[in-house]
Amino acid sequence: MQMKHLIIFAVVGMVVLLGFNIMSGNQREKNREAIMTSSQAELADAAVSENKGSNTSNANGSDTSDIASQPLGQQPKAILDDATSKIDQAQQAEAERLKQMSLAQE
């Protein structure tokens, strides 16, 4: 194969990879927007149900919109903190339910 054929093949390959990267990036951005939209809707639903029930708040006051606005270096910690606070809330709610059930059985 001649050198100019190799160069043409390499340039065409780079253009194809660039096109794939752009298409993949656009799809990822659409997915990210869809996730943010759904998480904001879930937060609104959670806020409504939280206002109807007991007035409990997150232990550290974080939610997914706060996580997305943080720098990339802080996001994993914020995600873990958010998950931990949600687990704590669920455990507290379960403990309250068990307490109510035990009081109802007495």
Coordinates of N, CA and C in Angstrom, one line a residue, residues 39-77:
S39 N -35.4 13.5 37.8 CA -35.0 13.7 39.2 C -35.7 14.9 39.8
Q40 N -35.8 16.0 39.0 CA -36.5 17.2 39.6 C -37.9 16.9 39.8
A41 N -38.6 16.1 38.9 CA -40.0 15.7 39.1 C -40.1 14.9 40.4
E42 N -39.2 13.9 40.6 CA -39.2 13.1 41.8 C -39.0 13.9 43.0
L43 N -38.1 14.9 42.9 CA -37.9 15.8 44.1 C -39.2 16.6 44.4
A44 N -39.9 17.1 43.4 CA -41.1 17.8 43.6 C -42.2 16.9 44.2
D45 N -42.3 15.6 43.7 CA -43.2 14.7 44.3 C -42.8 14.4 45.8
A46 N -41.5 14.2 46.0 CA -41.1 13.9 47.4 C -41.4 15.1 48.3
A47 N -41.2 16.3 47.8 CA -41.5 17.5 48.6 C -43.0 17.6 49.0
V48 N -43.8 17.3 48.0 CA -45.3 17.3 48.2 C -45.6 16.2 49.3
S49 N -45.1 15.0 49.1 CA -45.5 13.9 50.0 C -44.8 14.2 51.4
E50 N -43.7 14.8 51.4 CA -43.0 15.1 52.7 C -43.8 16.2 53.4
N51 N -44.4 17.2 52.7 CA -45.2 18.2 53.4 C -46.5 17.6 53.9
K52 N -47.0 16.6 53.3 CA -48.2 16.0 53.7 C -48.0 15.2 55.0
G53 N -46.8 14.5 55.0 CA -46.5 13.6 56.1 C -45.7 14.4 57.2
S54 N -44.8 13.8 57.8 CA -44.0 14.6 58.8 C -43.0 15.5 58.1
N55 N -42.6 16.5 58.8 CA -41.7 17.5 58.2 C -40.3 17.1 58.6
T56 N -39.8 16.2 57.8 CA -38.4 15.8 58.0 C -37.6 16.3 56.8
S57 N -36.3 16.6 57.1 CA -35.5 17.1 56.0 C -34.2 16.2 55.9
N58 N -33.5 16.3 54.9 CA -32.3 15.5 54.7 C -31.3 15.9 55.8
A59 N -30.5 15.0 56.2 CA -29.5 15.2 57.3 C -28.5 16.3 56.9
N60 N -28.1 16.3 55.7 CA -27.1 17.3 55.2 C -27.7 18.3 54.3
G61 N -29.0 18.3 54.0 CA -29.7 19.3 53.2 C -29.4 19.2 51.7
S62 N -28.9 18.0 51.2 CA -28.5 17.9 49.8 C -29.6 17.2 49.1
D63 N -29.7 17.5 47.8 CA -30.5 16.7 46.9 C -29.8 16.6 45.5
T64 N -30.4 16.0 44.6 CA -29.7 15.7 43.3 C -29.4 17.0 42.5
S65 N -30.2 18.0 42.6 CA -29.9 19.2 41.9 C -28.6 19.9 42.5
D66 N -28.5 19.8 43.9 CA -27.2 20.3 44.5 C -26.0 19.4 44.1
I67 N -26.2 18.2 43.9 CA -25.1 17.3 43.5 C -24.6 17.7 42.1
A68 N -25.6 17.9 41.2 CA -25.2 18.2 39.8 C -24.5 19.6 39.7
S69 N -24.8 20.5 40.7 CA -24.2 21.8 40.6 C -22.8 21.8 41.2
Q70 N -22.4 20.8 41.9 CA -21.1 20.8 42.6 C -20.0 20.4 41.6
P71 N -18.7 20.8 41.9 CA -17.6 20.4 41.0 C -17.5 18.8 40.9
L72 N -16.9 18.4 39.9 CA -16.8 16.9 39.6 C -16.1 16.2 40.8
G73 N -15.1 16.9 41.4 CA -14.4 16.2 42.4 C -15.2 16.0 43.7
Q74 N -16.3 16.8 43.9 CA -17.1 16.7 45.1 C -18.3 15.9 44.8
Q75 N -18.7 15.5 43.6 CA -19.9 14.8 43.3 C -20.0 13.4 43.9
P76 N -18.9 12.6 43.9 CA -19.0 11.3 44.5 C -19.3 11.4 46.0
K77 N -18.7 12.3 46.7 CA -19.0 12.4 48.1 C -20.4 12.9 48.3

